[in-house]
XYZ file of C-alpha atoms in Angstrom:
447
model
C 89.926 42.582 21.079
C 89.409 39.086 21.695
C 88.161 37.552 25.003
C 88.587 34.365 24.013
C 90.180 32.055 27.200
C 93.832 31.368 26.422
C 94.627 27.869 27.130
C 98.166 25.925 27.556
C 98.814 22.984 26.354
C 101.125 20.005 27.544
C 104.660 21.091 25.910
C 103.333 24.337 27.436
C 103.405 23.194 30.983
C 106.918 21.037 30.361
C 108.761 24.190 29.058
C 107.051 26.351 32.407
C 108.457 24.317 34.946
C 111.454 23.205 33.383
C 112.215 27.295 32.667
C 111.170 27.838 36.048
C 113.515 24.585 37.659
C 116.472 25.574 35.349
C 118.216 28.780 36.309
C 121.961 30.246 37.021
C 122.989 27.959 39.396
C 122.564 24.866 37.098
C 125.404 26.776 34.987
C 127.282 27.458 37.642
C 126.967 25.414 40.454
C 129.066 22.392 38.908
C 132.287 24.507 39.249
C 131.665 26.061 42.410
C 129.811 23.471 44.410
C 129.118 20.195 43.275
C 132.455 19.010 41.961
C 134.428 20.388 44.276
C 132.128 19.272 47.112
C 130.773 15.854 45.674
C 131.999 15.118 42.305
C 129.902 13.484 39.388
C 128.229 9.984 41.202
C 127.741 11.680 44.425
C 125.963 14.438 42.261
C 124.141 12.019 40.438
C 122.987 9.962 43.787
C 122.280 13.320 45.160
C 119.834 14.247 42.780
C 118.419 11.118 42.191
C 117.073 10.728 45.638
C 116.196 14.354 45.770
C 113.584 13.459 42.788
C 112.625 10.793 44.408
C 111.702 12.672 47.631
C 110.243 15.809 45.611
C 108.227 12.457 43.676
C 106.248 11.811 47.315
C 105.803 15.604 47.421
C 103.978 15.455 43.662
C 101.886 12.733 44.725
C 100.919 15.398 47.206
C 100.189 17.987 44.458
C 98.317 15.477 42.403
C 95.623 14.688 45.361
C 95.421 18.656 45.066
C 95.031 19.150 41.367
C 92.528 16.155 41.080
C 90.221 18.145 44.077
C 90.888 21.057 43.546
C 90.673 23.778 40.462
C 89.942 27.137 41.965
C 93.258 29.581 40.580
C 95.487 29.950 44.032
C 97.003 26.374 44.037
C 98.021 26.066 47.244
C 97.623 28.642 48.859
C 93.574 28.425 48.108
C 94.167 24.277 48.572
C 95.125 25.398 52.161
C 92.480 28.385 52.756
C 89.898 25.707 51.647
C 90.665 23.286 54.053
C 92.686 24.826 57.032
C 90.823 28.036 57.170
C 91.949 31.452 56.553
C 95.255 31.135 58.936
C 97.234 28.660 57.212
C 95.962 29.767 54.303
C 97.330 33.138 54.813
C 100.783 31.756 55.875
C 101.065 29.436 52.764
C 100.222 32.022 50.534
C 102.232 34.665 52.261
C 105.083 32.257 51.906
C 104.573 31.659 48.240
C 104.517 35.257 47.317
C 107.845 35.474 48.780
C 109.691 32.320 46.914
C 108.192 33.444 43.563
C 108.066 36.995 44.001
C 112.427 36.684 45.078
C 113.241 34.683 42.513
C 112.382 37.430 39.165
C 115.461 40.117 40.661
C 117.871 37.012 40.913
C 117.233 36.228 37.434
C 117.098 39.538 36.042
C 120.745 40.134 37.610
C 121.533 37.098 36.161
C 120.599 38.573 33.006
C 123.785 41.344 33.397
C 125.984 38.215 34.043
C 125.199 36.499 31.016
C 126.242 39.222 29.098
C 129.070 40.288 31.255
C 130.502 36.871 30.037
C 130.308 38.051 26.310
C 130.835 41.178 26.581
C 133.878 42.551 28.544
C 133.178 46.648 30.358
C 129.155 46.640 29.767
C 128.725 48.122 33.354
C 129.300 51.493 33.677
C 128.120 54.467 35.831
C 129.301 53.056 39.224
C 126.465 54.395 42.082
C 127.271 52.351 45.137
C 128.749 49.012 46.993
C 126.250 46.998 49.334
C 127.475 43.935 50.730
C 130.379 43.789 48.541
C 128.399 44.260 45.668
C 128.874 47.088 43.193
C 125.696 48.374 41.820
C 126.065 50.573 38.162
C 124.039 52.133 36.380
C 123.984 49.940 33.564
C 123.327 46.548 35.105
C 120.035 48.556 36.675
C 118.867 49.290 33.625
C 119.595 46.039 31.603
C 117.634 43.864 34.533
C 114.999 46.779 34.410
C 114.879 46.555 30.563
C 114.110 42.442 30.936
C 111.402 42.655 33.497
C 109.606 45.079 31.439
C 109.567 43.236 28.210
C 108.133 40.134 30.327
C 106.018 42.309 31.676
C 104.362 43.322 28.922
C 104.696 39.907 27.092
C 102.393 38.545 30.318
C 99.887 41.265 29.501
C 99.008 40.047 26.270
C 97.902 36.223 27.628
C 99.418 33.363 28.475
C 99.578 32.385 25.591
C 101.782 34.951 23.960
C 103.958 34.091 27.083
C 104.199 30.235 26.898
C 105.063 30.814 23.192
C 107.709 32.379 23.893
C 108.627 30.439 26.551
C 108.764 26.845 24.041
C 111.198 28.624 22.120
C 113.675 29.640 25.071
C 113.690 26.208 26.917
C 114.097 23.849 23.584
C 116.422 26.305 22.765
C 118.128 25.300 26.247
C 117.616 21.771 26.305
C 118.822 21.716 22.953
C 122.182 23.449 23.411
C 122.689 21.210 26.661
C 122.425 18.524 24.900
C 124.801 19.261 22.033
C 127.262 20.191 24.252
C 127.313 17.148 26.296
C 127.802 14.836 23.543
C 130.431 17.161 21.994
C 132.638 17.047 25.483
C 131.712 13.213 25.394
C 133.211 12.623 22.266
C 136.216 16.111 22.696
C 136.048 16.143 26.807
C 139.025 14.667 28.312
C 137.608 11.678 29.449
C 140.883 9.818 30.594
C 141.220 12.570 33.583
C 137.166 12.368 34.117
C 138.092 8.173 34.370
C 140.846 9.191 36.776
C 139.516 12.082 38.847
C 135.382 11.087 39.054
C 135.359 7.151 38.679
C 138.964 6.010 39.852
C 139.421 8.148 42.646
C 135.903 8.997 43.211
C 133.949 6.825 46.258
C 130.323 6.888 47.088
C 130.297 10.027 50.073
C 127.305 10.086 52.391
C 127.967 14.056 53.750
C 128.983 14.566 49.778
C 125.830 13.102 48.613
C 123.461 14.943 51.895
C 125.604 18.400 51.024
C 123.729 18.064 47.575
C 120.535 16.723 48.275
C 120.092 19.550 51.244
C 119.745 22.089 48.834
C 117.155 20.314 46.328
C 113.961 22.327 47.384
C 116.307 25.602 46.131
C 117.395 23.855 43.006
C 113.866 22.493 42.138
C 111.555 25.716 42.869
C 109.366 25.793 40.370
C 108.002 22.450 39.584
C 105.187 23.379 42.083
C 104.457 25.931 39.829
C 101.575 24.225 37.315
C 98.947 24.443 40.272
C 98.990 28.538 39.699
C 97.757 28.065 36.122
C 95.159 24.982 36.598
C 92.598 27.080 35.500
C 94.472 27.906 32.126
C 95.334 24.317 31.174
C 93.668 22.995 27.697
C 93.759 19.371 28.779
C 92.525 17.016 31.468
C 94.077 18.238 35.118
C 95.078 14.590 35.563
C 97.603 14.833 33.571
C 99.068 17.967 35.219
C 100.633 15.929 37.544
C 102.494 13.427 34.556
C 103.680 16.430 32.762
C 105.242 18.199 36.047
C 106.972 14.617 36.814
C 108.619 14.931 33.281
C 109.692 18.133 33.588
C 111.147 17.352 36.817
C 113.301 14.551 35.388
C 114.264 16.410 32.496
C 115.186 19.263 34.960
C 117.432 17.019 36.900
C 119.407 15.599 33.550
C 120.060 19.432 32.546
C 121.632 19.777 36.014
C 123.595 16.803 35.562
C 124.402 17.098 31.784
C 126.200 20.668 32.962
C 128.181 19.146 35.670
C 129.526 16.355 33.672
C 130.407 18.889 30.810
C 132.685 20.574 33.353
C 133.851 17.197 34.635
C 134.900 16.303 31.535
C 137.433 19.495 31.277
C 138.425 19.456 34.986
C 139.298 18.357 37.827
C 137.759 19.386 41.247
C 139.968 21.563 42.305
C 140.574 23.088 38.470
C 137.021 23.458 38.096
C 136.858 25.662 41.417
C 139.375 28.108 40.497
C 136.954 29.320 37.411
C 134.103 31.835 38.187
C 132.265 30.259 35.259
C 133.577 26.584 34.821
C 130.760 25.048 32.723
C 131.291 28.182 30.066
C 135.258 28.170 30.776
C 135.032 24.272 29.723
C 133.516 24.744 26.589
C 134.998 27.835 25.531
C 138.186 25.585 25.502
C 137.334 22.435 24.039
C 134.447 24.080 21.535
C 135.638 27.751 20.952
C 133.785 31.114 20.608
C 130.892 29.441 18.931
C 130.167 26.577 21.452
C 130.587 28.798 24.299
C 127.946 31.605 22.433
C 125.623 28.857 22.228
C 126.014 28.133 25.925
C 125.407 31.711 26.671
C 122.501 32.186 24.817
C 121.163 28.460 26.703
C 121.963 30.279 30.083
C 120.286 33.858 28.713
C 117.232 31.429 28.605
C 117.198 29.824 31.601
C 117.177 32.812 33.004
C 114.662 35.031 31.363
C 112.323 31.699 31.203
C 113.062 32.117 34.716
C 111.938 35.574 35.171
C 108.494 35.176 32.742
C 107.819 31.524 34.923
C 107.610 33.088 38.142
C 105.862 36.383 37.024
C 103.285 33.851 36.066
C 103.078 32.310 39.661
C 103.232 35.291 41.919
C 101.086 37.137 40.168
C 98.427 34.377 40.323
C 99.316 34.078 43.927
C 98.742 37.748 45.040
C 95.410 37.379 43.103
C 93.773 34.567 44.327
C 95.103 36.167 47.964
C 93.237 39.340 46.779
C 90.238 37.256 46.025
C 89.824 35.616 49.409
C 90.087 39.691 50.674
C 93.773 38.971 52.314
C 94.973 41.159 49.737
C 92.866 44.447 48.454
C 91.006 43.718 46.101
C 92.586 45.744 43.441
C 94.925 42.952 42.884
C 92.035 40.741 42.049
C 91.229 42.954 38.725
C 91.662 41.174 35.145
C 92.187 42.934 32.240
C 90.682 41.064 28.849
C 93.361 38.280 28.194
C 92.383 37.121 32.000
C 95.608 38.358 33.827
C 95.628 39.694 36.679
C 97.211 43.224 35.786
C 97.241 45.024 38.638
C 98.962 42.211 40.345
C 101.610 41.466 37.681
C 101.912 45.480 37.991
C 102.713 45.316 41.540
C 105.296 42.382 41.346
C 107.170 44.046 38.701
C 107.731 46.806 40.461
C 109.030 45.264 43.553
C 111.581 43.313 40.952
C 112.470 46.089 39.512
C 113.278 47.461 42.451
C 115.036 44.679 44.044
C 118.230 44.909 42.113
C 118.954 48.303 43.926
C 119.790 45.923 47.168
C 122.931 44.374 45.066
C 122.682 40.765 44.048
C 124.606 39.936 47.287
C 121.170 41.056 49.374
C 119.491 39.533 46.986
C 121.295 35.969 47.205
C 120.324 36.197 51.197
C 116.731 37.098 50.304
C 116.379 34.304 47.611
C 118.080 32.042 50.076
C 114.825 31.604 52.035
C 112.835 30.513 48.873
C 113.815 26.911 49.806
C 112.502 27.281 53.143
C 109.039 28.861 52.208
C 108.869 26.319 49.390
C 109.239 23.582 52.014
C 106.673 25.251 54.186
C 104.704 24.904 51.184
C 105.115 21.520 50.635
C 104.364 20.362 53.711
C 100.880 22.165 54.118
C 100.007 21.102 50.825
C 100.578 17.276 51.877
C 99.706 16.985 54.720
C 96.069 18.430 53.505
C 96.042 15.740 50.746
C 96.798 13.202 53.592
C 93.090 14.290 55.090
C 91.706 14.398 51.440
C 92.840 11.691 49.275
C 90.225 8.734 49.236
C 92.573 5.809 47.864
C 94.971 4.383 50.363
C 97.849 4.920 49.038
C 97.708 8.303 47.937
C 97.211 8.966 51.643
C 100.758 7.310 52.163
C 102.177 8.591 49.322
C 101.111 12.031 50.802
C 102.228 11.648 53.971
C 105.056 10.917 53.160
C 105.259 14.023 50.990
C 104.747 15.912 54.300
C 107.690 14.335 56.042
C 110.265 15.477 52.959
C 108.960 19.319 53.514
C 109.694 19.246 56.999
C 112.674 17.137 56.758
C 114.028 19.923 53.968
C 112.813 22.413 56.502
C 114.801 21.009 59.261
C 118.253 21.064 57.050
C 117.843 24.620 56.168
C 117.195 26.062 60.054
C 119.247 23.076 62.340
C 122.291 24.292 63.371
C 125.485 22.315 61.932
C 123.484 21.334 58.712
C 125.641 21.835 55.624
C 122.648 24.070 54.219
C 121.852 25.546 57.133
C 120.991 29.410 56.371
C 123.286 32.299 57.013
C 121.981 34.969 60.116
C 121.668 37.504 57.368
C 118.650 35.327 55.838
C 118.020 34.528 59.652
C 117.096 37.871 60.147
C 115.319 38.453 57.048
C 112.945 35.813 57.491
C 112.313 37.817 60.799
C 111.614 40.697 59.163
C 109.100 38.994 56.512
C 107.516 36.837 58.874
C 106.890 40.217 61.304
C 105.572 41.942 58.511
C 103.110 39.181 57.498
C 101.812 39.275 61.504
C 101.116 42.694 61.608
C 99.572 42.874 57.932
C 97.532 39.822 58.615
C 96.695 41.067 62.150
C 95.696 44.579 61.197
C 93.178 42.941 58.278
C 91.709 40.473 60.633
C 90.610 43.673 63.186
C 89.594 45.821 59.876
C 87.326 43.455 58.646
C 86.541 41.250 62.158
C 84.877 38.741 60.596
C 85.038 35.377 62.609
C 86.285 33.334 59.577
C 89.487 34.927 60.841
C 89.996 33.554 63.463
């Protein structure tokens, strides 16, 4: 076999954050959340200024990717410059927002077809938190993690193949059916419902924007695969921008789709409102299509943030926060005993019921803003131009600011004591792991 370095190139790194950005909630959060709650504009405004604000946070990235190439991103961006304490946190909290987010996807997976197929589940085993677990749905979301699984043994570039097709296969779809319910939509109750009726809502527009860093994990994942880019770094930053934008028109194609069919409170009587719009205005086929563009949001999903944590518990393992058994590369350069590890823990997951796992994946937003934060307010100290320095710093304010909407009581994203106390139990866990290697090894970097 070959040992030849596997490269990505730049539609590579647009189709792994955009797969990694888009998920279930862009299908379903226009019926459920943002039309009910804000509408179109207020949407619109909402995420407009959230890309603006996750823009500062980039800047804050791109000091990082032009200084620094070791594999990590920024968790070793942090080790390097804060010492072995921060770094641990940041990557600890990294592994945990990736690492979440493959079980939320695979469940999505059962879902998807759920909404094709009518009776899939069978072999009822338990309910947990309202949730019914079968059989079935274990095996499907098992089934899914292993074929990405093996997909990311073969190189990254096997998986980024693969991963072109799914997301132009998604932004395609999208896009087809927003200019079919542009031209079919009922766009005399849109006029009366969204622009007559509609006004400009500041707790509409903050209800949206509060949950951005959720909606928009992923972008910051390019810096795990630095080393694995065929092209200059400084352009990492130019094609994660891009992405980001095209991201944000996906979200807002989908809500406008559903707009276009119904009204706020018709759109939030629908478990599936997007799909439930075209299925009526487009038929069978339209709404098919629009499965099979969820079905790869979701899976793109799942092989996106395999990439990441597994690149994450590796570079830990390097720095000897980890064992070093998850350090070990097989021939195609992938850490394999890592990816290993965090696809048994997904595979797992699902056994919790996708209502646990909702509360769990709720805290990715809050260890992504952790993330940001660090990672800005290190490029603060390091950038050498002015105003990458404010640009930066400003970067750091947005993380904390998102950090402060998701813990402050009263804010309308504000998370729920059940992720309260699961952030209790990870953040324990990450003491008394970090603790017990600090004494094992007592080495004074530690400290």
């Amino acid at each position: 076999m070959t040992n030849a370095r596997q490269t990505l190139s730049k539609l590579d790194v647009i189709s792994l954050v955009v797969g990694s950005v888009i998920g279930w909630g862009a299908f379903y959060l226009p019926g459920n959340k943002f039309l009910p709650e804000a509408g179109v504009t207020n949407t619109a405004i909402a995420f407009l200024l959230g890309a603006v604000l996750i823009y500062f946070i980039q800047m804050g990235y791109h000091v990082m990717i032009e200084n620094h190439h070791e594999r990590g991103g920024e968790f070793s961006y942090v080790f390097a410059h804060l010492g072995r304490n921060h770094g641990f946190l940041v990557g600890w909290a990294l592994t945990f927002c990736y690492l979440t987010l493959i079980p939320l996807n695979a469940t999505a997976v059962v879902l998807v077809l759920k909404q094709l197929f009518n009776g899939i589940s069978f072999g009822y085993l338990y309910t947990i938190a309202s949730y019914p677990v079968y059989l079935t749905d274990l095996l499907i979301s098992t089934l899914v993690i292993l074929v990405f699984y093996w997909i990311n043994l073969q190189g990254v570039s096997l998986s980024m193949r693969l991963q072109k097709i799914l997301i132009l296969s998604l932004v395609a779809i999208v896009s087809v059916s927003f200019v079919y319910m542009l031209f079919l939509g009922d766009r005399q109750q849109f006029a009366e419902n969204y622009l007559e009726n509609g006004r400009l809502d500041s707790a509409a527009i903050l209800k949206v924007l509060a949950i951005i860093p959720f909606l928009f994990v992923g972008f910051d994942i390019v810096p795990q695969v630095l080393t694995d880019l065929g092209f200059p770094h400084r352009f990492a930053t130019r094609m994660t921008i891009l992405a980001t934008i095209i991201g944000m028109l996906i979200y807002n194609m989908l809500n406008v789709i559903t707009a276009l069919a119904y009204s706020p409170s018709q759109a939030n009587q629908f478990v599936w409102a997007s799909g439930s719009a075209i299925l009526e205005y487009a038929g069978w086929i339209g709404f098919s299509a629009l499965c099979i563009a969820l079905f790869a949001a979701v899976v793109g999903g799942i092989n996106g943030f395999l990439v990441g944590s597994s690149r994450v518990l590796a570079s830990l393992a390097t720095h000897t926060l980890l064992p070093t058994y998850f350090a070990h590369e097989n021939q195609y350069n992938i850490p394999e005993n890592a990816l290993r590890f965090v696809t048994l823990v997904s595979i797992l997951m699902p056994l919790l019921g996708r209502s646990v796992i909702l509360y769990i994946v709720d805290l990715s937003s809050l260890m992504a803003a952790v993330t940001y934060a660090y990672v800005c307010y290190v490029s603060s100290q390091v950038a050498k131009k002015r105003m990458m320095k404010y640009q930066s710093l400003l970067g750091m304010l947005v993380g904390i600011a998102f950090v402060i909407l998701l813990i402050f009581p009263g804010s309308p994203s504000q998370l729920s004591l059940h992720s309260f106390i699961i952030l209790g139990i990870w953040t324990g866990l990450g003491f008394l792991y970090f603790y017990f290697t600090k004494n094992k090894f007592n080495k004074k970097e530690f400290l």
